[in-house]
PDB file of C-alpha atoms in Angstrom:
ATOM      1  CA  ASP A   1     118.484  98.754  85.556  1.00  0.00           C
ATOM      2  CA  ALA A   2     117.436 102.052  87.068  1.00  0.00           C
ATOM      3  CA  GLY A   3     115.585 101.857  90.312  1.00  0.00           C
ATOM      4  CA  VAL A   4     112.957 104.280  91.525  1.00  0.00           C
ATOM      5  CA  THR A   5     114.082 107.869  91.145  1.00  0.00           C
ATOM      6  CA  GLN A   6     112.656 110.962  92.790  1.00  0.00           C
ATOM      7  CA  SER A   7     113.176 114.676  92.385  1.00  0.00           C
ATOM      8  CA  PRO A   8     114.044 116.977  93.907  1.00  0.00           C
ATOM      9  CA  THR A   9     116.151 115.594  96.741  1.00  0.00           C
ATOM     10  CA  HIS A  10     115.431 118.446  99.115  1.00  0.00           C
ATOM     11  CA  LEU A  11     112.926 121.255  99.068  1.00  0.00           C
ATOM     12  CA  ILE A  12     112.178 124.170 101.360  1.00  0.00           C
ATOM     13  CA  LYS A  13     108.803 125.882 101.144  1.00  0.00           C
ATOM     14  CA  THR A  14     106.836 128.423 103.132  1.00  0.00           C
ATOM     15  CA  ARG A  15     103.477 127.801 104.790  1.00  0.00           C
ATOM     16  CA  GLY A  16     100.614 128.258 102.351  1.00  0.00           C
ATOM     17  CA  GLN A  17     102.677 127.499  99.273  1.00  0.00           C
ATOM     18  CA  GLN A  18     102.187 124.591  96.908  1.00  0.00           C
ATOM     19  CA  VAL A  19     104.718 121.889  96.028  1.00  0.00           C
ATOM     20  CA  THR A  20     105.087 119.235  93.334  1.00  0.00           C
ATOM     21  CA  LEU A  21     107.246 116.168  93.821  1.00  0.00           C
ATOM     22  CA  ARG A  22     108.150 113.771  91.019  1.00  0.00           C
ATOM     23  CA  CYS A  23     108.784 110.043  90.757  1.00  0.00           C
ATOM     24  CA  SER A  24     109.911 107.692  88.017  1.00  0.00           C
ATOM     25  CA  PRO A  25     109.203 104.036  88.740  1.00  0.00           C
ATOM     26  CA  LYS A  26     111.584 101.142  88.382  1.00  0.00           C
ATOM     27  CA  SER A  27     111.831  99.821  84.843  1.00  0.00           C
ATOM     28  CA  GLY A  28     108.970  97.443  84.116  1.00  0.00           C
ATOM     29  CA  HIS A  29     106.774  98.744  86.941  1.00  0.00           C
ATOM     30  CA  ASP A  30     103.435 100.379  86.258  1.00  0.00           C
ATOM     31  CA  THR A  31     102.075 101.093  89.735  1.00  0.00           C
ATOM     32  CA  VAL A  32     103.253 103.952  91.905  1.00  0.00           C
ATOM     33  CA  SER A  33     102.508 104.624  95.568  1.00  0.00           C
ATOM     34  CA  TRP A  34     103.363 107.652  97.663  1.00  0.00           C
ATOM     35  CA  TYR A  35     104.179 107.587 101.372  1.00  0.00           C
ATOM     36  CA  GLN A  36     104.891 110.282 103.940  1.00  0.00           C
ATOM     37  CA  GLN A  37     107.552 109.535 106.551  1.00  0.00           C
ATOM     38  CA  ALA A  38     107.662 111.976 109.435  1.00  0.00           C
ATOM     39  CA  LEU A  39     110.790 112.115 111.553  1.00  0.00           C
ATOM     40  CA  GLY A  40     111.034 109.066 113.801  1.00  0.00           C
ATOM     41  CA  GLN A  41     108.000 107.384 112.266  1.00  0.00           C
ATOM     42  CA  GLY A  42     107.269 104.685 109.740  1.00  0.00           C
ATOM     43  CA  PRO A  43     106.019 105.607 106.275  1.00  0.00           C
ATOM     44  CA  GLN A  44     102.300 106.423 106.016  1.00  0.00           C
ATOM     45  CA  PHE A  45     100.440 105.566 102.825  1.00  0.00           C
ATOM     46  CA  ILE A  46      99.104 108.559 100.903  1.00  0.00           C
ATOM     47  CA  PHE A  47      97.746 107.050  97.674  1.00  0.00           C
ATOM     48  CA  GLN A  48      98.475 104.703  94.819  1.00  0.00           C
ATOM     49  CA  TYR A  49      98.209 105.159  91.045  1.00  0.00           C
ATOM     50  CA  TYR A  50      97.705 102.514  88.401  1.00  0.00           C
ATOM     51  CA  GLU A  51      96.667 103.046  84.787  1.00  0.00           C
ATOM     52  CA  GLU A  52      96.704 106.799  85.434  1.00  0.00           C
ATOM     53  CA  GLU A  53      93.993 106.558  88.076  1.00  0.00           C
ATOM     54  CA  GLU A  54      94.080 106.865  91.846  1.00  0.00           C
ATOM     55  CA  ARG A  55      93.246 103.355  93.056  1.00  0.00           C
ATOM     56  CA  GLN A  56      93.450 103.685  96.821  1.00  0.00           C
ATOM     57  CA  ARG A  57      93.910 106.535  99.217  1.00  0.00           C
ATOM     58  CA  GLY A  58      95.117 106.726 102.783  1.00  0.00           C
ATOM     59  CA  ASN A  59      93.972 109.088 105.500  1.00  0.00           C
ATOM     60  CA  PHE A  60      95.265 112.303 103.958  1.00  0.00           C
ATOM     61  CA  PRO A  61      93.301 115.477 103.188  1.00  0.00           C
ATOM     62  CA  ASP A  62      92.371 116.645  99.704  1.00  0.00           C
ATOM     63  CA  ARG A  63      95.300 119.053  99.798  1.00  0.00           C
ATOM     64  CA  PHE A  64      97.300 116.029  98.741  1.00  0.00           C
ATOM     65  CA  SER A  65      96.693 115.109  95.122  1.00  0.00           C
ATOM     66  CA  GLY A  66      98.540 113.208  92.468  1.00  0.00           C
ATOM     67  CA  HIS A  67      98.833 112.269  88.876  1.00  0.00           C
ATOM     68  CA  GLN A  68     100.249 109.435  86.841  1.00  0.00           C
ATOM     69  CA  PHE A  69     101.439 109.890  83.285  1.00  0.00           C
ATOM     70  CA  PRO A  70     101.285 107.444  80.368  1.00  0.00           C
ATOM     71  CA  ASN A  71     104.966 106.570  80.928  1.00  0.00           C
ATOM     72  CA  TYR A  72     103.994 105.510  84.515  1.00  0.00           C
ATOM     73  CA  SER A  73     105.849 108.367  86.187  1.00  0.00           C
ATOM     74  CA  SER A  74     103.948 110.207  88.860  1.00  0.00           C
ATOM     75  CA  GLU A  75     103.624 113.524  90.651  1.00  0.00           C
ATOM     76  CA  LEU A  76     102.528 114.322  94.165  1.00  0.00           C
ATOM     77  CA  ASN A  77     101.061 117.767  94.725  1.00  0.00           C
ATOM     78  CA  VAL A  78     100.477 119.333  98.107  1.00  0.00           C
ATOM     79  CA  ASN A  79      98.543 122.602  98.354  1.00  0.00           C
ATOM     80  CA  ALA A  80      98.331 125.101 101.194  1.00  0.00           C
ATOM     81  CA  LEU A  81     101.380 123.686 102.938  1.00  0.00           C
ATOM     82  CA  LEU A  82     101.361 123.371 106.718  1.00  0.00           C
ATOM     83  CA  LEU A  83     104.320 123.072 109.046  1.00  0.00           C
ATOM     84  CA  GLY A  84     103.169 119.514 109.738  1.00  0.00           C
ATOM     85  CA  ASP A  85     103.705 118.570 106.120  1.00  0.00           C
ATOM     86  CA  SER A  86     107.453 118.637 106.725  1.00  0.00           C
ATOM     87  CA  ALA A  87     108.569 115.048 106.111  1.00  0.00           C
ATOM     88  CA  LEU A  88     110.359 112.664 103.800  1.00  0.00           C
ATOM     89  CA  TYR A  89     108.091 111.790 100.879  1.00  0.00           C
ATOM     90  CA  LEU A  90     108.723 108.354  99.471  1.00  0.00           C
ATOM     91  CA  CYS A  91     107.681 106.931  96.166  1.00  0.00           C
ATOM     92  CA  ALA A  92     107.385 103.186  95.694  1.00  0.00           C
ATOM     93  CA  SER A  93     106.735 101.200  92.553  1.00  0.00           C
ATOM     94  CA  ARG A  94     105.644  97.652  91.758  1.00  0.00           C
ATOM     95  CA  GLU A  95     104.277  95.628  88.930  1.00  0.00           C
ATOM     96  CA  GLY A  96     100.535  96.105  88.840  1.00  0.00           C
ATOM     97  CA  SER A  97      99.576  92.513  88.328  1.00  0.00           C
ATOM     98  CA  GLY A  98     100.239  90.209  91.223  1.00  0.00           C
ATOM     99  CA  SER A  99     103.432  91.350  92.850  1.00  0.00           C
ATOM    100  CA  TYR A 100     103.075  92.810  96.325  1.00  0.00           C
ATOM    101  CA  GLU A 101     106.740  93.677  96.535  1.00  0.00           C
ATOM    102  CA  GLN A 102     107.312  97.423  96.435  1.00  0.00           C
ATOM    103  CA  TYR A 103     110.593  99.137  95.616  1.00  0.00           C
ATOM    104  CA  PHE A 104     111.253 102.483  97.235  1.00  0.00           C
ATOM    105  CA  GLY A 105     113.017 105.560  95.974  1.00  0.00           C
ATOM    106  CA  PRO A 106     115.396 107.719  98.022  1.00  0.00           C
ATOM    107  CA  GLY A 107     112.680 110.210  98.880  1.00  0.00           C
ATOM    108  CA  THR A 108     112.263 113.958  98.783  1.00  0.00           C
ATOM    109  CA  ARG A 109     112.888 115.812 102.030  1.00  0.00           C
ATOM    110  CA  LEU A 110     110.327 118.619 102.297  1.00  0.00           C
ATOM    111  CA  THR A 111     110.785 121.314 104.912  1.00  0.00           C
ATOM    112  CA  VAL A 112     107.967 123.802 105.457  1.00  0.00           C
ATOM    113  CA  THR A 113     108.907 126.982 107.306  1.00  0.00           C
TER     114      THR A 113
ATOM    115  CA  ALA B   1      91.934  98.463 109.715  1.00  0.00           C
ATOM    116  CA  GLN B   2      95.416  97.076 109.809  1.00  0.00           C
ATOM    117  CA  SER B   3      97.983  98.219 112.352  1.00  0.00           C
ATOM    118  CA  VAL B   4     101.555  97.186 113.056  1.00  0.00           C
ATOM    119  CA  SER B   5     103.381  97.416 116.387  1.00  0.00           C
ATOM    120  CA  GLN B   6     107.115  97.343 116.832  1.00  0.00           C
ATOM    121  CA  HIS B   7     107.854  97.177 120.518  1.00  0.00           C
ATOM    122  CA  ASN B   8     111.536  97.986 120.491  1.00  0.00           C
ATOM    123  CA  HIS B   9     112.156 101.567 119.452  1.00  0.00           C
ATOM    124  CA  HIS B  10     115.894 101.613 119.992  1.00  0.00           C
ATOM    125  CA  VAL B  11     118.157  98.596 120.416  1.00  0.00           C
ATOM    126  CA  ILE B  12     121.878  98.719 121.154  1.00  0.00           C
ATOM    127  CA  LEU B  13     123.957  95.574 120.696  1.00  0.00           C
ATOM    128  CA  SER B  14     127.598  94.641 120.541  1.00  0.00           C
ATOM    129  CA  GLU B  15     128.970  92.941 117.454  1.00  0.00           C
ATOM    130  CA  ALA B  16     128.344  89.168 117.389  1.00  0.00           C
ATOM    131  CA  ALA B  17     125.317  89.472 119.665  1.00  0.00           C
ATOM    132  CA  SER B  18     122.074  87.880 118.559  1.00  0.00           C
ATOM    133  CA  LEU B  19     119.183  90.026 117.410  1.00  0.00           C
ATOM    134  CA  GLU B  20     115.450  89.659 117.659  1.00  0.00           C
ATOM    135  CA  LEU B  21     113.102  92.506 116.772  1.00  0.00           C
ATOM    136  CA  GLY B  22     109.446  92.134 117.543  1.00  0.00           C
ATOM    137  CA  CYS B  23     106.585  92.864 115.166  1.00  0.00           C
ATOM    138  CA  ASN B  24     102.899  92.317 115.836  1.00  0.00           C
ATOM    139  CA  TYR B  25     100.049  93.158 113.542  1.00  0.00           C
ATOM    140  CA  SER B  26      96.333  93.413 113.925  1.00  0.00           C
ATOM    141  CA  TYR B  27      94.318  92.121 111.028  1.00  0.00           C
ATOM    142  CA  GLY B  28      91.906  89.237 111.017  1.00  0.00           C
ATOM    143  CA  GLY B  29      92.526  87.841 107.585  1.00  0.00           C
ATOM    144  CA  THR B  30      95.386  86.614 105.453  1.00  0.00           C
ATOM    145  CA  VAL B  31      98.316  89.004 105.266  1.00  0.00           C
ATOM    146  CA  ASN B  32     101.548  89.539 103.422  1.00  0.00           C
ATOM    147  CA  LEU B  33     104.413  90.462 105.735  1.00  0.00           C
ATOM    148  CA  PHE B  34     107.619  92.368 105.084  1.00  0.00           C
ATOM    149  CA  TRP B  35     110.715  93.641 106.815  1.00  0.00           C
ATOM    150  CA  TYR B  36     112.407  96.674 105.305  1.00  0.00           C
ATOM    151  CA  VAL B  37     115.733  98.200 106.338  1.00  0.00           C
ATOM    152  CA  GLN B  38     116.851 101.799 106.007  1.00  0.00           C
ATOM    153  CA  TYR B  39     120.628 102.228 106.328  1.00  0.00           C
ATOM    154  CA  PRO B  40     121.838 105.734 107.226  1.00  0.00           C
ATOM    155  CA  GLY B  41     121.459 107.984 104.211  1.00  0.00           C
ATOM    156  CA  GLN B  42     119.978 105.260 102.045  1.00  0.00           C
ATOM    157  CA  HIS B  43     116.513 104.355 100.846  1.00  0.00           C
ATOM    158  CA  LEU B  44     114.251 101.627 102.181  1.00  0.00           C
ATOM    159  CA  GLN B  45     115.300  98.175 101.044  1.00  0.00           C
ATOM    160  CA  LEU B  46     113.415  94.910 101.318  1.00  0.00           C
ATOM    161  CA  LEU B  47     115.060  92.458 103.738  1.00  0.00           C
ATOM    162  CA  LEU B  48     112.570  89.632 103.453  1.00  0.00           C
ATOM    163  CA  LYS B  49     108.936  88.837 102.821  1.00  0.00           C
ATOM    164  CA  TYR B  50     106.329  86.250 103.681  1.00  0.00           C
ATOM    165  CA  PHE B  51     103.335  85.503 101.499  1.00  0.00           C
ATOM    166  CA  SER B  52     102.543  81.860 102.276  1.00  0.00           C
ATOM    167  CA  GLY B  53     104.152  78.481 102.901  1.00  0.00           C
ATOM    168  CA  ASP B  54     107.047  77.848 105.272  1.00  0.00           C
ATOM    169  CA  PRO B  55     106.607  80.323 108.149  1.00  0.00           C
ATOM    170  CA  LEU B  56     110.376  80.644 108.568  1.00  0.00           C
ATOM    171  CA  VAL B  57     111.674  82.879 105.821  1.00  0.00           C
ATOM    172  CA  LYS B  58     115.226  83.802 105.047  1.00  0.00           C
ATOM    173  CA  GLY B  59     116.258  87.126 103.637  1.00  0.00           C
ATOM    174  CA  ILE B  60     119.380  88.933 102.635  1.00  0.00           C
ATOM    175  CA  LYS B  61     122.456  89.477 104.814  1.00  0.00           C
ATOM    176  CA  GLY B  62     121.723  86.532 107.115  1.00  0.00           C
ATOM    177  CA  PHE B  63     118.382  87.810 108.387  1.00  0.00           C
ATOM    178  CA  GLU B  64     115.383  85.554 108.920  1.00  0.00           C
ATOM    179  CA  ALA B  65     111.872  85.990 110.255  1.00  0.00           C
ATOM    180  CA  GLU B  66     109.257  83.680 111.648  1.00  0.00           C
ATOM    181  CA  PHE B  67     105.549  84.095 111.050  1.00  0.00           C
ATOM    182  CA  ILE B  68     103.469  82.852 113.999  1.00  0.00           C
ATOM    183  CA  LYS B  69      99.856  83.145 112.939  1.00  0.00           C
ATOM    184  CA  SER B  70      98.414  82.426 116.387  1.00  0.00           C
ATOM    185  CA  LYS B  71     100.418  85.306 117.866  1.00  0.00           C
ATOM    186  CA  PHE B  72      99.959  87.684 114.908  1.00  0.00           C
ATOM    187  CA  SER B  73     103.728  88.085 114.964  1.00  0.00           C
ATOM    188  CA  PHE B  74     106.540  88.298 112.438  1.00  0.00           C
ATOM    189  CA  ASN B  75     109.750  88.727 114.410  1.00  0.00           C
ATOM    190  CA  LEU B  76     113.060  89.430 112.728  1.00  0.00           C
ATOM    191  CA  ARG B  77     116.182  87.564 113.821  1.00  0.00           C
ATOM    192  CA  LYS B  78     119.872  87.415 113.105  1.00  0.00           C
ATOM    193  CA  PRO B  79     122.238  85.088 114.996  1.00  0.00           C
ATOM    194  CA  SER B  80     125.229  87.417 114.977  1.00  0.00           C
ATOM    195  CA  VAL B  81     125.003  91.122 114.130  1.00  0.00           C
ATOM    196  CA  GLN B  82     127.718  93.202 112.533  1.00  0.00           C
ATOM    197  CA  TRP B  83     128.499  96.882 112.832  1.00  0.00           C
ATOM    198  CA  SER B  84     127.196  97.269 109.255  1.00  0.00           C
ATOM    199  CA  ASP B  85     123.726  96.192 110.429  1.00  0.00           C
ATOM    200  CA  THR B  86     123.306  99.563 112.136  1.00  0.00           C
ATOM    201  CA  ALA B  87     120.104 100.876 110.558  1.00  0.00           C
ATOM    202  CA  GLU B  88     116.403 101.411 111.086  1.00  0.00           C
ATOM    203  CA  TYR B  89     114.184  98.368 110.603  1.00  0.00           C
ATOM    204  CA  PHE B  90     110.531  98.528 109.631  1.00  0.00           C
ATOM    205  CA  CYS B  91     107.933  95.807 109.705  1.00  0.00           C
ATOM    206  CA  ALA B  92     105.095  96.186 107.180  1.00  0.00           C
ATOM    207  CA  VAL B  93     101.867  94.402 106.364  1.00  0.00           C
ATOM    208  CA  ASN B  94      99.335  94.308 103.612  1.00  0.00           C
ATOM    209  CA  ALA B  95      96.368  92.130 102.914  1.00  0.00           C
ATOM    210  CA  PRO B  96      96.063  90.447  99.528  1.00  0.00           C
ATOM    211  CA  GLY B  97      94.030  92.713  97.300  1.00  0.00           C
ATOM    212  CA  ARG B  98      94.878  95.798  99.317  1.00  0.00           C
ATOM    213  CA  ARG B  99      97.381  98.071  97.699  1.00  0.00           C
ATOM    214  CA  ALA B 100      98.851  99.946 100.633  1.00  0.00           C
ATOM    215  CA  LEU B 101     101.579  98.829 102.990  1.00  0.00           C
ATOM    216  CA  THR B 102     100.997  99.551 106.661  1.00  0.00           C
ATOM    217  CA  PHE B 103     104.286 100.154 108.447  1.00  0.00           C
ATOM    218  CA  GLY B 104     105.284  99.972 112.064  1.00  0.00           C
ATOM    219  CA  SER B 105     107.033 102.927 113.664  1.00  0.00           C
ATOM    220  CA  GLY B 106     110.440 101.316 113.213  1.00  0.00           C
ATOM    221  CA  THR B 107     113.271 100.057 115.409  1.00  0.00           C
ATOM    222  CA  ARG B 108     116.598 101.805 115.406  1.00  0.00           C
ATOM    223  CA  LEU B 109     119.405  99.262 115.753  1.00  0.00           C
ATOM    224  CA  GLN B 110     122.810 100.455 116.834  1.00  0.00           C
ATOM    225  CA  VAL B 111     125.622  97.895 116.723  1.00  0.00           C
ATOM    226  CA  GLN B 112     128.743  98.822 118.647  1.00  0.00           C
ATOM    227  CA  PRO B 113     132.088  97.464 117.416  1.00  0.00           C
TER     228      PRO B 113
END
């Protein structure tokens, strides 16, 4: 049973560029959330997708956007990258109905130079 | 808004010592409570969770946590730590019906052999 997978593992970008991160949820899960984890901090909620729609959003600017596909996989897009966007980006999945237990992927380490 | 405080940022223990990590949350209503662990180089894993019922919950690897509603606390305990418990521990909260997890800033536990 495959868990949550994310790609790529590491990424280096330059300020002002755009980046797309990808996530495949755990088998049987239909809800995907994205979190940003800065060094030495706990994960911060970015947004959550269910039925291909953004259902809730955290305190992140519009430069952060996402998408969910019919197969429940998801993308996180960040435009106009800033140095402060350097972080570990985590994807978490859960079953949409009822379960509050989220399963996390290994993350994508984004470095903005 | 929900917030989570973890008072111990870095804890160093010797093997066989007892562990207690503090977690306090601020939210006036019913909450779901979680402890996640992040071993070096690995992804976040769920240690234990509390939704309702017995306030003393047991998780994996000998960990337990006690929910004290009057103190808004959910402290993590283990009677005897092992070197393999070296990791970062995160407390997290969400309210039923809310989709996002709110994490504390984490506690780094270092167990010396």
